[in-house]
C-alpha cells in the first residue's frame, strides 16, 4: 500500500510535464501566425484557453480617377470639340473685323492680285538695268491705264450702240412673241400679255426701291473711287517694297514658327502668281474666241460682250456661265432663236476647251483645286461678300492649300529624326510626361535668323 502514492505522484508529474510541453507548442504556433510588426506578448499561463486573434479591418478600395472613368471616344470628342469652338469663335471675330473694314480689305486683296500680275514685269525691267523706283512706277501706271482703257471702251461701245440695241431688242421681243405663239408649247396671246402685265406691276411696285438705289449711287461712286485709290497706292508699295514688308511681317511671327512661315511665304506667293497669270491668260483666250464667234454670228456689241466675258472669267465656273448666258440672251433678243442656239454652241465649245485643255496646261499643278471645292468656295465667298468674295475665294483657297501642305511636310521632315510621342495614357502623370517629352527640341535656336532662309 505504501507504493501506490509514489506511483500516483510520478503519474501526476508526467501529466504536468506533458501539459507544459503542449502549452509551449501552442505558444510557438501562435507566434508563427502573429503579425511580425506586432509587439511580442507574454505566453499565456498553463492550462489557460488561448485568446482568439483579432481580425484586421479591411481598407476601402480607392476610387478611380474621374478622367479614367470617361470613355476614350468621349474624351477625344471633348478635346476636339472645345478646340473647334475656339477656332469657330476666332473665325467669327475675324469676319466681324473684316466686315467692319471691308473696303480696305478688298482693296488690299485686289492690290495683291494686281501685284502678282505685274511683279514679273518689274523684275524684268530691273534686270535690264532700270532702277526699281522708275520700273515700279512705269509698270503700275501702265497696268492701271490699260484697265481704265478697257472700262472706257466698254462704256463707249454701250453708249454708242444703245439706240440701235434698243431697236433690235424691241424687234427681237416681237419675234420671240410670234415664235412662242407658233411654238408647240401652246402659249396663248393672253398668257404673254399677263406676263408683261406682271412685269410692269412688279416694276411699279418697286419704284421706291429703284429710286433709293439710284440715290445711293453717289455713295457707291465715292466708295469706288476710294477703293481705286487704295488699290493704286497699295500696288505701288507692294511692287516697290514688298520684300521689306514681308521681312517686317516675319518679325511679328513667334520664333518657334518663324522658320516654317518664312518657307511657306515664297511658295504661297508663287501659287498666287501662277493663279493670276494663268487666269488672265485663260480669260483672254475665252474672250477672243467667244468674241470672234459672236462677231461672225452678227450679234451686236460683240467687242463689249467679249470684254465682259474677260472680266467675268475671273470668277471661276460661275463667271463663265453668267457671261455666256449674257451673250446668248443678247443674241436671242436681237437675232432670233437660231443665232442664240449657235451662240450657245460657241460658248459651250470654248468653255469645254478651257476646262479640259487650257486650265490643266496653263495652270498645271500649281493651283490644283478640286471642282467641288471651287464651287463651294465661290458660293461661300459670294454669300459672305458678294462679287468681291467670289473673286478672291478661289485664290485664297489655293494659297491656303499650298501653305498647309508645306507646313505639314516641313513638320514631318523636321521631326523625322525624333522619336514619335507615345500614345496618350489614361493617367494624368502619363500625359504630363508626354507633354514634357513633346516640347523638347521644338523651339529653334534664336541665334539662327529664319528670315534669311527666304
Tab-separated table of C-alpha atoms in Angstrom:
chain	number	residue	atom	x	y	z
A	1	UNK	CA	0.000	0.000	0.000
A	2	UNK	CA	2.964	2.313	0.544
A	3	UNK	CA	3.881	2.134	-3.171
A	4	UNK	CA	0.564	3.459	-4.561
A	5	UNK	CA	1.049	7.141	-3.546
A	6	UNK	CA	4.541	7.101	-5.053
A	7	UNK	CA	3.163	5.783	-8.359
A	8	UNK	CA	0.396	8.338	-8.415
A	9	UNK	CA	2.926	11.098	-7.750
A	10	UNK	CA	5.103	10.042	-10.680
A	11	UNK	CA	1.983	9.911	-12.963
A	12	UNK	CA	0.951	13.399	-11.923
A	13	UNK	CA	4.442	14.734	-12.601
A	14	UNK	CA	4.403	13.194	-16.068
A	15	UNK	CA	0.996	14.699	-16.833
A	16	UNK	CA	2.152	18.126	-15.646
A	17	UNK	CA	5.266	17.887	-17.856
A	18	UNK	CA	3.154	16.942	-20.901
A	19	UNK	CA	0.790	19.896	-20.245
A	20	UNK	CA	3.702	22.321	-20.091
A	21	UNK	CA	5.047	20.996	-23.392
A	22	UNK	CA	1.627	21.406	-25.024
A	23	UNK	CA	1.397	24.981	-23.768
A	24	UNK	CA	4.844	25.769	-25.155
A	25	UNK	CA	3.907	24.259	-28.550
A	26	UNK	CA	0.670	26.246	-28.645
A	27	UNK	CA	2.582	29.425	-27.852
A	28	UNK	CA	5.045	28.746	-30.705
A	29	UNK	CA	2.179	28.229	-33.210
A	30	UNK	CA	0.549	31.488	-32.129
A	31	UNK	CA	3.852	33.341	-32.541
A	32	UNK	CA	4.205	31.954	-36.086
A	33	UNK	CA	0.710	33.252	-37.111
A	34	UNK	CA	1.044	36.582	-35.329
A	35	UNK	CA	1.845	39.896	-37.276
A	36	UNK	CA	5.664	40.246	-37.208
A	37	UNK	CA	5.385	44.041	-36.548
A	38	UNK	CA	3.090	43.486	-33.513
A	39	UNK	CA	4.813	43.615	-30.097
A	40	UNK	CA	5.586	40.245	-28.527
A	41	UNK	CA	3.084	39.103	-25.912
A	42	UNK	CA	3.806	37.129	-22.788
A	43	UNK	CA	2.943	33.467	-23.036
A	44	UNK	CA	-0.400	32.512	-21.613
A	45	UNK	CA	-0.341	30.704	-18.316
A	46	UNK	CA	-0.511	26.982	-18.320
A	47	UNK	CA	-3.844	25.261	-18.838
A	48	UNK	CA	-5.425	28.662	-19.907
A	49	UNK	CA	-7.555	28.852	-23.078
A	50	UNK	CA	-5.775	30.652	-25.921
A	51	UNK	CA	-7.108	34.104	-26.829
A	52	UNK	CA	-8.639	34.474	-30.347
A	53	UNK	CA	-6.539	36.513	-32.799
A	54	UNK	CA	-8.236	39.856	-33.731
A	55	UNK	CA	-9.434	40.141	-37.396
A	56	UNK	CA	-7.676	43.095	-39.155
A	57	UNK	CA	-10.017	45.820	-40.618
A	58	UNK	CA	-10.200	45.759	-44.464
A	59	UNK	CA	-9.186	49.055	-46.113
A	60	UNK	CA	-11.757	50.526	-48.606
A	61	UNK	CA	-10.774	50.293	-52.294
A	62	UNK	CA	-9.545	53.632	-53.691
A	63	UNK	CA	-11.916	55.441	-56.070
A	64	UNK	CA	-10.747	55.623	-59.701
A	65	UNK	CA	-9.577	58.893	-61.263
A	66	UNK	CA	-12.556	60.691	-62.904
A	67	UNK	CA	-10.528	61.020	-66.112
A	68	UNK	CA	-10.128	57.261	-66.353
A	69	UNK	CA	-13.858	56.754	-65.823
A	70	UNK	CA	-14.684	58.651	-69.082
A	71	UNK	CA	-14.585	56.507	-72.243
A	72	UNK	CA	-11.754	57.200	-74.661
A	73	UNK	CA	-14.055	58.233	-77.515
A	74	UNK	CA	-15.844	60.789	-75.344
A	75	UNK	CA	-12.510	62.255	-74.219
A	76	UNK	CA	-11.315	62.613	-77.830
A	77	UNK	CA	-14.626	64.214	-78.882
A	78	UNK	CA	-14.452	66.663	-75.969
A	79	UNK	CA	-10.836	67.609	-76.716
A	80	UNK	CA	-11.664	68.189	-80.387
A	81	UNK	CA	-14.927	69.971	-79.522
A	82	UNK	CA	-13.528	72.772	-77.400
A	83	UNK	CA	-10.708	73.362	-79.876
A	84	UNK	CA	-13.239	73.630	-82.707
A	85	UNK	CA	-15.248	76.076	-80.614
A	86	UNK	CA	-12.157	78.233	-80.105
A	87	UNK	CA	-11.409	78.173	-83.837
A	88	UNK	CA	-15.023	78.998	-84.715
A	89	UNK	CA	-15.000	81.912	-82.293
A	90	UNK	CA	-11.735	83.197	-83.750
A	91	UNK	CA	-13.071	82.972	-87.309
A	92	UNK	CA	-16.293	84.721	-86.290
A	93	UNK	CA	-14.410	87.597	-84.659
A	94	UNK	CA	-12.124	87.838	-87.697
A	95	UNK	CA	-15.099	88.008	-90.049
A	96	UNK	CA	-16.675	90.746	-87.951
A	97	UNK	CA	-13.479	92.773	-88.100
A	98	UNK	CA	-13.160	92.249	-91.852
A	99	UNK	CA	-16.788	93.273	-92.438
A	100	UNK	CA	-16.145	96.488	-90.486
A	101	UNK	CA	-13.240	97.434	-92.798
A	102	UNK	CA	-14.438	95.574	-95.882
A	103	UNK	CA	-13.374	98.277	-98.328
A	104	UNK	CA	-9.798	98.334	-97.047
A	105	UNK	CA	-9.517	94.534	-97.035
A	106	UNK	CA	-10.841	94.186	-100.585
A	107	UNK	CA	-8.583	96.965	-101.811
A	108	UNK	CA	-5.531	95.268	-100.324
A	109	UNK	CA	-6.504	91.847	-101.699
A	110	UNK	CA	-7.053	93.262	-105.202
A	111	UNK	CA	-3.715	95.054	-104.891
A	112	UNK	CA	-2.097	91.704	-104.077
A	113	UNK	CA	-3.647	90.131	-107.183
A	114	UNK	CA	-2.510	93.023	-109.399
A	115	UNK	CA	0.953	92.915	-107.815
A	116	UNK	CA	1.209	89.195	-108.563
A	117	UNK	CA	0.386	90.003	-112.191
A	118	UNK	CA	2.775	92.970	-112.570
A	119	UNK	CA	5.707	91.882	-110.396
A	120	UNK	CA	7.425	89.789	-113.132
A	121	UNK	CA	7.451	92.891	-115.376
A	122	UNK	CA	9.134	94.955	-112.651
A	123	UNK	CA	11.720	92.218	-112.099
A	124	UNK	CA	12.420	92.053	-115.847
A	125	UNK	CA	12.905	95.819	-116.101
A	126	UNK	CA	15.267	95.745	-113.108
A	127	UNK	CA	17.326	93.011	-114.798
A	128	UNK	CA	17.616	95.266	-117.839
A	129	UNK	CA	19.249	97.959	-115.672
A	130	UNK	CA	16.323	100.233	-114.831
A	131	UNK	CA	16.186	101.379	-111.164
A	132	UNK	CA	13.448	99.803	-109.098
A	133	UNK	CA	11.565	103.050	-108.457
A	134	UNK	CA	11.053	104.038	-112.119
A	135	UNK	CA	10.384	100.401	-113.055
A	136	UNK	CA	7.673	100.170	-110.410
A	137	UNK	CA	6.061	103.471	-111.396
A	138	UNK	CA	6.121	102.645	-115.122
A	139	UNK	CA	4.655	99.177	-114.630
A	140	UNK	CA	1.921	100.259	-112.203
A	141	UNK	CA	0.836	103.262	-114.245
A	142	UNK	CA	0.784	101.217	-117.456
A	143	UNK	CA	-1.278	98.492	-115.838
A	144	UNK	CA	-3.884	100.869	-114.452
A	145	UNK	CA	-4.038	102.764	-117.747
A	146	UNK	CA	-4.816	99.513	-119.582
A	147	UNK	CA	-7.539	98.651	-117.054
A	148	UNK	CA	-9.006	102.146	-117.356
A	149	UNK	CA	-8.993	101.989	-121.154
A	150	UNK	CA	-10.853	98.694	-121.048
A	151	UNK	CA	-13.559	100.203	-118.838
A	152	UNK	CA	-13.791	103.306	-121.022
A	153	UNK	CA	-14.030	101.235	-124.193
A	154	UNK	CA	-16.893	99.121	-122.838
A	155	UNK	CA	-18.782	102.220	-121.695
A	156	UNK	CA	-18.207	103.964	-125.023
A	157	UNK	CA	-19.386	100.978	-127.043
A	158	UNK	CA	-22.540	100.620	-124.955
A	159	UNK	CA	-23.388	104.325	-125.235
A	160	UNK	CA	-22.737	104.362	-128.986
A	161	UNK	CA	-24.927	101.331	-129.682
A	162	UNK	CA	-27.655	101.856	-127.091
A	163	UNK	CA	-30.194	103.237	-129.599
A	164	UNK	CA	-29.574	100.511	-132.148
A	165	UNK	CA	-29.579	97.905	-129.419
A	166	UNK	CA	-32.931	99.151	-128.085
A	167	UNK	CA	-34.490	98.894	-131.536
A	168	UNK	CA	-33.057	95.418	-132.035
A	169	UNK	CA	-34.236	94.314	-128.599
A	170	UNK	CA	-37.783	95.524	-129.317
A	171	UNK	CA	-37.769	93.754	-132.664
A	172	UNK	CA	-36.345	90.647	-131.050
A	173	UNK	CA	-39.037	90.663	-128.377
A	174	UNK	CA	-41.711	90.835	-131.068
A	175	UNK	CA	-40.078	87.975	-132.961
A	176	UNK	CA	-39.832	85.959	-129.754
A	177	UNK	CA	-43.511	86.592	-129.060
A	178	UNK	CA	-44.506	85.419	-132.524
A	179	UNK	CA	-42.298	82.354	-132.173
A	180	UNK	CA	-43.891	81.475	-128.830
A	181	UNK	CA	-47.373	81.813	-130.327
A	182	UNK	CA	-46.473	79.414	-133.127
A	183	UNK	CA	-44.381	77.070	-130.969
A	184	UNK	CA	-45.540	73.632	-129.833
A	185	UNK	CA	-45.663	74.893	-126.230
A	186	UNK	CA	-49.261	76.104	-126.742
A	187	UNK	CA	-48.572	79.599	-125.398
A	188	UNK	CA	-51.507	81.960	-125.939
A	189	UNK	CA	-51.529	85.688	-126.506
A	190	UNK	CA	-53.409	86.159	-123.236
A	191	UNK	CA	-50.649	84.421	-121.264
A	192	UNK	CA	-47.962	86.585	-122.859
A	193	UNK	CA	-49.924	89.759	-122.068
A	194	UNK	CA	-50.381	88.577	-118.491
A	195	UNK	CA	-46.626	88.033	-118.122
A	196	UNK	CA	-45.934	91.524	-119.484
A	197	UNK	CA	-48.551	92.990	-117.117
A	198	UNK	CA	-46.956	91.236	-114.139
A	199	UNK	CA	-43.561	92.643	-115.078
A	200	UNK	CA	-44.969	96.185	-115.317
A	201	UNK	CA	-46.691	95.832	-111.963
A	202	UNK	CA	-43.518	94.491	-110.352
A	203	UNK	CA	-41.553	97.452	-111.679
A	204	UNK	CA	-44.234	99.877	-110.495
A	205	UNK	CA	-44.371	98.312	-107.030
A	206	UNK	CA	-40.582	98.573	-106.644
A	207	UNK	CA	-40.288	102.142	-107.909
A	208	UNK	CA	-39.339	103.426	-104.461
A	209	UNK	CA	-36.607	100.844	-104.119
A	210	UNK	CA	-35.262	101.643	-107.587
A	211	UNK	CA	-35.275	105.370	-106.755
A	212	UNK	CA	-33.496	104.808	-103.447
A	213	UNK	CA	-30.942	102.644	-105.232
A	214	UNK	CA	-30.323	105.487	-107.658
A	215	UNK	CA	-29.878	107.941	-104.782
A	216	UNK	CA	-27.378	105.612	-103.195
A	217	UNK	CA	-25.351	105.675	-106.396
A	218	UNK	CA	-23.406	108.730	-105.207
A	219	UNK	CA	-22.207	106.847	-102.145
A	220	UNK	CA	-21.280	103.872	-104.315
A	221	UNK	CA	-19.254	106.117	-106.620
A	222	UNK	CA	-17.394	107.662	-103.670
A	223	UNK	CA	-16.594	104.234	-102.224
A	224	UNK	CA	-15.461	103.009	-105.653
A	225	UNK	CA	-13.085	105.961	-106.072
A	226	UNK	CA	-11.725	105.434	-102.565
A	227	UNK	CA	-11.167	101.753	-103.294
A	228	UNK	CA	-9.406	102.543	-106.576
A	229	UNK	CA	-7.025	104.944	-104.839
A	230	UNK	CA	-6.292	102.382	-102.104
A	231	UNK	CA	-5.640	99.709	-104.723
A	232	UNK	CA	-3.312	102.010	-106.665
A	233	UNK	CA	-1.172	103.074	-103.699
A	234	UNK	CA	-1.117	99.561	-102.209
A	235	UNK	CA	0.050	98.143	-105.526
A	236	UNK	CA	2.814	100.749	-105.788
A	237	UNK	CA	4.196	99.987	-102.331
A	238	UNK	CA	3.891	96.223	-102.754
A	239	UNK	CA	5.762	96.337	-106.056
A	240	UNK	CA	8.467	98.634	-104.732
A	241	UNK	CA	8.931	97.445	-101.143
A	242	UNK	CA	7.291	94.017	-100.986
A	243	UNK	CA	10.412	92.217	-99.714
A	244	UNK	CA	10.845	94.576	-96.734
A	245	UNK	CA	7.152	94.333	-95.883
A	246	UNK	CA	7.495	90.548	-95.810
A	247	UNK	CA	10.582	90.707	-93.578
A	248	UNK	CA	8.747	93.034	-91.195
A	249	UNK	CA	5.794	90.634	-91.079
A	250	UNK	CA	8.098	87.749	-90.181
A	251	UNK	CA	9.241	89.633	-87.086
A	252	UNK	CA	5.655	89.502	-85.792
A	253	UNK	CA	5.564	85.694	-86.024
A	254	UNK	CA	6.668	83.758	-82.890
A	255	UNK	CA	10.204	82.430	-83.132
A	256	UNK	CA	9.019	78.824	-82.828
A	257	UNK	CA	7.000	79.135	-86.061
A	258	UNK	CA	9.046	81.750	-87.908
A	259	UNK	CA	11.150	79.317	-89.906
A	260	UNK	CA	8.119	77.439	-91.207
A	261	UNK	CA	6.271	80.653	-92.101
A	262	UNK	CA	9.373	82.002	-93.832
A	263	UNK	CA	9.438	78.917	-96.046
A	264	UNK	CA	5.688	78.915	-96.707
A	265	UNK	CA	5.563	82.580	-97.776
A	266	UNK	CA	7.505	82.328	-101.074
A	267	UNK	CA	5.597	79.179	-102.038
A	268	UNK	CA	2.270	80.896	-101.372
A	269	UNK	CA	3.388	83.859	-103.486
A	270	UNK	CA	4.380	81.573	-106.366
A	271	UNK	CA	0.961	79.911	-106.181
A	272	UNK	CA	-0.817	83.273	-106.229
A	273	UNK	CA	1.308	84.490	-109.145
A	274	UNK	CA	0.645	81.315	-111.130
A	275	UNK	CA	-3.084	81.577	-110.453
A	276	UNK	CA	-3.383	85.229	-111.508
A	277	UNK	CA	-1.254	84.901	-114.646
A	278	UNK	CA	-2.965	81.663	-115.664
A	279	UNK	CA	-6.440	83.089	-115.046
A	280	UNK	CA	-5.656	86.215	-117.094
A	281	UNK	CA	-4.371	84.111	-119.982
A	282	UNK	CA	-7.365	81.744	-119.904
A	283	UNK	CA	-9.805	84.666	-119.667
A	284	UNK	CA	-8.096	86.392	-122.594
A	285	UNK	CA	-8.367	83.259	-124.770
A	286	UNK	CA	-12.042	82.833	-123.820
A	287	UNK	CA	-12.827	86.453	-124.642
A	288	UNK	CA	-11.034	86.316	-128.009
A	289	UNK	CA	-12.614	83.093	-129.278
A	290	UNK	CA	-16.130	83.745	-127.963
A	291	UNK	CA	-15.916	87.333	-129.220
A	292	UNK	CA	-14.906	86.144	-132.692
A	293	UNK	CA	-17.735	83.603	-132.682
A	294	UNK	CA	-20.469	86.099	-131.788
A	295	UNK	CA	-18.931	88.660	-134.172
A	296	UNK	CA	-19.267	86.311	-137.155
A	297	UNK	CA	-22.826	85.498	-135.996
A	298	UNK	CA	-23.652	89.249	-136.294
A	299	UNK	CA	-24.508	89.611	-132.612
A	300	UNK	CA	-24.479	93.333	-131.768
A	301	UNK	CA	-21.827	94.743	-129.427
A	302	UNK	CA	-19.567	91.719	-129.853
A	303	UNK	CA	-16.486	93.570	-128.568
A	304	UNK	CA	-18.096	94.846	-125.313
A	305	UNK	CA	-19.508	91.363	-124.738
A	306	UNK	CA	-16.018	89.935	-125.198
A	307	UNK	CA	-14.699	92.380	-122.576
A	308	UNK	CA	-17.486	91.320	-120.202
A	309	UNK	CA	-16.537	87.682	-120.804
A	310	UNK	CA	-12.905	88.522	-119.968
A	311	UNK	CA	-13.855	90.235	-116.692
A	312	UNK	CA	-16.378	87.588	-115.651
A	313	UNK	CA	-13.820	84.828	-116.225
A	314	UNK	CA	-12.063	85.862	-113.015
A	315	UNK	CA	-14.982	84.266	-111.149
A	316	UNK	CA	-14.371	80.523	-111.665
A	317	UNK	CA	-17.253	78.463	-113.100
A	318	UNK	CA	-19.951	80.984	-112.159
A	319	UNK	CA	-18.430	83.815	-114.195
A	320	UNK	CA	-18.177	81.724	-117.351
A	321	UNK	CA	-21.827	80.658	-117.051
A	322	UNK	CA	-23.027	84.230	-116.405
A	323	UNK	CA	-21.056	85.777	-119.273
A	324	UNK	CA	-22.113	83.015	-121.682
A	325	UNK	CA	-25.759	83.429	-120.654
A	326	UNK	CA	-25.487	87.185	-121.262
A	327	UNK	CA	-24.183	86.619	-124.799
A	328	UNK	CA	-26.933	84.082	-125.515
A	329	UNK	CA	-29.666	86.436	-124.248
A	330	UNK	CA	-28.385	89.318	-126.393
A	331	UNK	CA	-28.277	87.030	-129.414
A	332	UNK	CA	-31.790	85.775	-128.685
A	333	UNK	CA	-33.467	89.182	-128.379
A	334	UNK	CA	-31.613	90.717	-131.337
A	335	UNK	CA	-31.041	87.957	-133.908
A	336	UNK	CA	-33.508	85.221	-133.052
A	337	UNK	CA	-33.546	81.679	-131.809
A	338	UNK	CA	-31.156	80.176	-134.378
A	339	UNK	CA	-28.410	82.725	-133.658
A	340	UNK	CA	-28.927	82.234	-129.915
A	341	UNK	CA	-28.519	78.468	-130.301
A	342	UNK	CA	-25.341	78.920	-132.351
A	343	UNK	CA	-24.008	81.366	-129.757
A	344	UNK	CA	-24.703	78.792	-127.048
A	345	UNK	CA	-22.786	76.187	-129.079
A	346	UNK	CA	-19.785	78.535	-129.414
A	347	UNK	CA	-19.798	79.363	-125.694
A	348	UNK	CA	-20.042	75.711	-124.625
A	349	UNK	CA	-17.307	74.636	-127.058
A	350	UNK	CA	-14.866	77.302	-125.825
A	351	UNK	CA	-15.634	76.517	-122.186
A	352	UNK	CA	-15.062	72.797	-122.759
A	353	UNK	CA	-11.691	73.551	-124.358
A	354	UNK	CA	-10.894	75.816	-121.422
A	355	UNK	CA	-11.801	73.262	-118.762
A	356	UNK	CA	-10.098	70.230	-120.318
A	357	UNK	CA	-7.093	71.741	-122.141
A	358	UNK	CA	-6.296	75.340	-121.215
A	359	UNK	CA	-6.549	75.248	-117.424
A	360	UNK	CA	-4.641	71.941	-116.932
A	361	UNK	CA	-1.967	73.036	-119.427
A	362	UNK	CA	-1.555	76.655	-118.251
A	363	UNK	CA	-2.141	76.335	-114.515
A	364	UNK	CA	-0.812	72.794	-114.170
A	365	UNK	CA	-0.246	71.562	-110.644
A	366	UNK	CA	0.497	74.983	-109.160
A	367	UNK	CA	-3.100	75.704	-108.184
A	368	UNK	CA	-4.748	72.289	-108.254
A	369	UNK	CA	-8.134	72.719	-106.524
A	370	UNK	CA	-10.946	70.177	-106.784
A	371	UNK	CA	-14.013	71.412	-108.739
A	372	UNK	CA	-16.285	70.709	-105.759
A	373	UNK	CA	-14.051	72.881	-103.578
A	374	UNK	CA	-14.191	75.610	-106.244
A	375	UNK	CA	-17.993	75.559	-106.380
A	376	UNK	CA	-18.419	75.584	-102.596
A	377	UNK	CA	-15.754	78.265	-102.171
A	378	UNK	CA	-17.250	80.559	-104.801
A	379	UNK	CA	-20.735	80.093	-103.301
A	380	UNK	CA	-19.499	80.815	-99.771
A	381	UNK	CA	-17.484	83.847	-100.899
A	382	UNK	CA	-20.460	85.235	-102.799
A	383	UNK	CA	-22.771	84.768	-99.811
A	384	UNK	CA	-20.325	86.436	-97.430
A	385	UNK	CA	-19.013	89.316	-99.532
A	386	UNK	CA	-20.820	89.379	-102.870
A	387	UNK	CA	-18.935	89.502	-106.172
A	388	UNK	CA	-15.666	90.515	-104.497
A	389	UNK	CA	-15.836	87.496	-102.201
A	390	UNK	CA	-16.470	85.184	-105.164
A	391	UNK	CA	-13.433	86.615	-106.988
A	392	UNK	CA	-10.943	86.255	-104.114
A	393	UNK	CA	-12.318	82.979	-102.709
A	394	UNK	CA	-10.542	80.572	-105.074
A	395	UNK	CA	-7.048	82.159	-104.905
A	396	UNK	CA	-7.426	82.271	-101.120
A	397	UNK	CA	-8.198	78.545	-101.024
A	398	UNK	CA	-5.333	77.779	-103.425
A	399	UNK	CA	-2.839	79.727	-101.309
A	400	UNK	CA	-4.150	78.154	-98.089
A	401	UNK	CA	-3.802	74.688	-99.604
A	402	UNK	CA	-0.187	75.406	-100.558
A	403	UNK	CA	0.685	76.776	-97.109
A	404	UNK	CA	-0.932	73.891	-95.216
A	405	UNK	CA	0.723	71.272	-97.440
A	406	UNK	CA	4.152	72.861	-96.993
A	407	UNK	CA	3.809	73.218	-93.221
A	408	UNK	CA	2.726	69.570	-92.956
A	409	UNK	CA	5.736	68.445	-94.988
A	410	UNK	CA	8.045	70.786	-93.062
A	411	UNK	CA	6.857	69.414	-89.717
A	412	UNK	CA	7.245	65.833	-90.918
A	413	UNK	CA	10.802	66.412	-92.168
A	414	UNK	CA	11.845	68.397	-89.102
A	415	UNK	CA	10.723	65.837	-86.557
A	416	UNK	CA	11.505	62.750	-88.647
A	417	UNK	CA	14.682	62.016	-86.651
A	418	UNK	CA	12.975	62.415	-83.285
A	419	UNK	CA	11.153	59.618	-81.512
A	420	UNK	CA	7.404	59.786	-82.062
A	421	UNK	CA	5.341	60.502	-78.938
A	422	UNK	CA	3.791	57.511	-77.219
A	423	UNK	CA	0.011	57.104	-77.281
A	424	UNK	CA	-1.732	59.150	-74.635
A	425	UNK	CA	-2.371	57.127	-71.482
A	426	UNK	CA	-5.204	57.318	-69.029
A	427	UNK	CA	-3.228	58.596	-66.069
A	428	UNK	CA	-2.521	62.317	-65.691
A	429	UNK	CA	1.110	61.511	-64.925
A	430	UNK	CA	1.495	59.882	-68.356
A	431	UNK	CA	0.005	62.925	-70.069
A	432	UNK	CA	2.361	65.258	-68.241
A	433	UNK	CA	5.357	63.128	-69.202
A	434	UNK	CA	4.274	63.039	-72.842
A	435	UNK	CA	3.716	66.805	-72.937
A	436	UNK	CA	7.167	67.378	-71.448
A	437	UNK	CA	8.766	64.989	-73.938
A	438	UNK	CA	6.959	66.520	-76.908
A	439	UNK	CA	8.054	70.037	-76.015
A	440	UNK	CA	11.724	69.158	-76.097
A	441	UNK	CA	13.620	70.440	-79.123
A	442	UNK	CA	10.596	72.199	-80.642
A	443	UNK	CA	11.995	75.726	-80.336
A	444	UNK	CA	14.814	76.589	-82.734
A	445	UNK	CA	17.848	78.474	-81.609
A	446	UNK	CA	17.478	82.226	-81.520
A	447	UNK	CA	20.944	82.502	-82.966
A	448	UNK	CA	19.563	81.428	-86.320
A	449	UNK	CA	17.809	84.131	-88.349
A	450	UNK	CA	14.966	82.372	-90.154
A	451	UNK	CA	14.306	85.482	-92.203
A	452	UNK	CA	17.424	84.784	-94.260
A	453	UNK	CA	16.043	81.427	-95.347
A	454	UNK	CA	13.855	83.191	-97.886
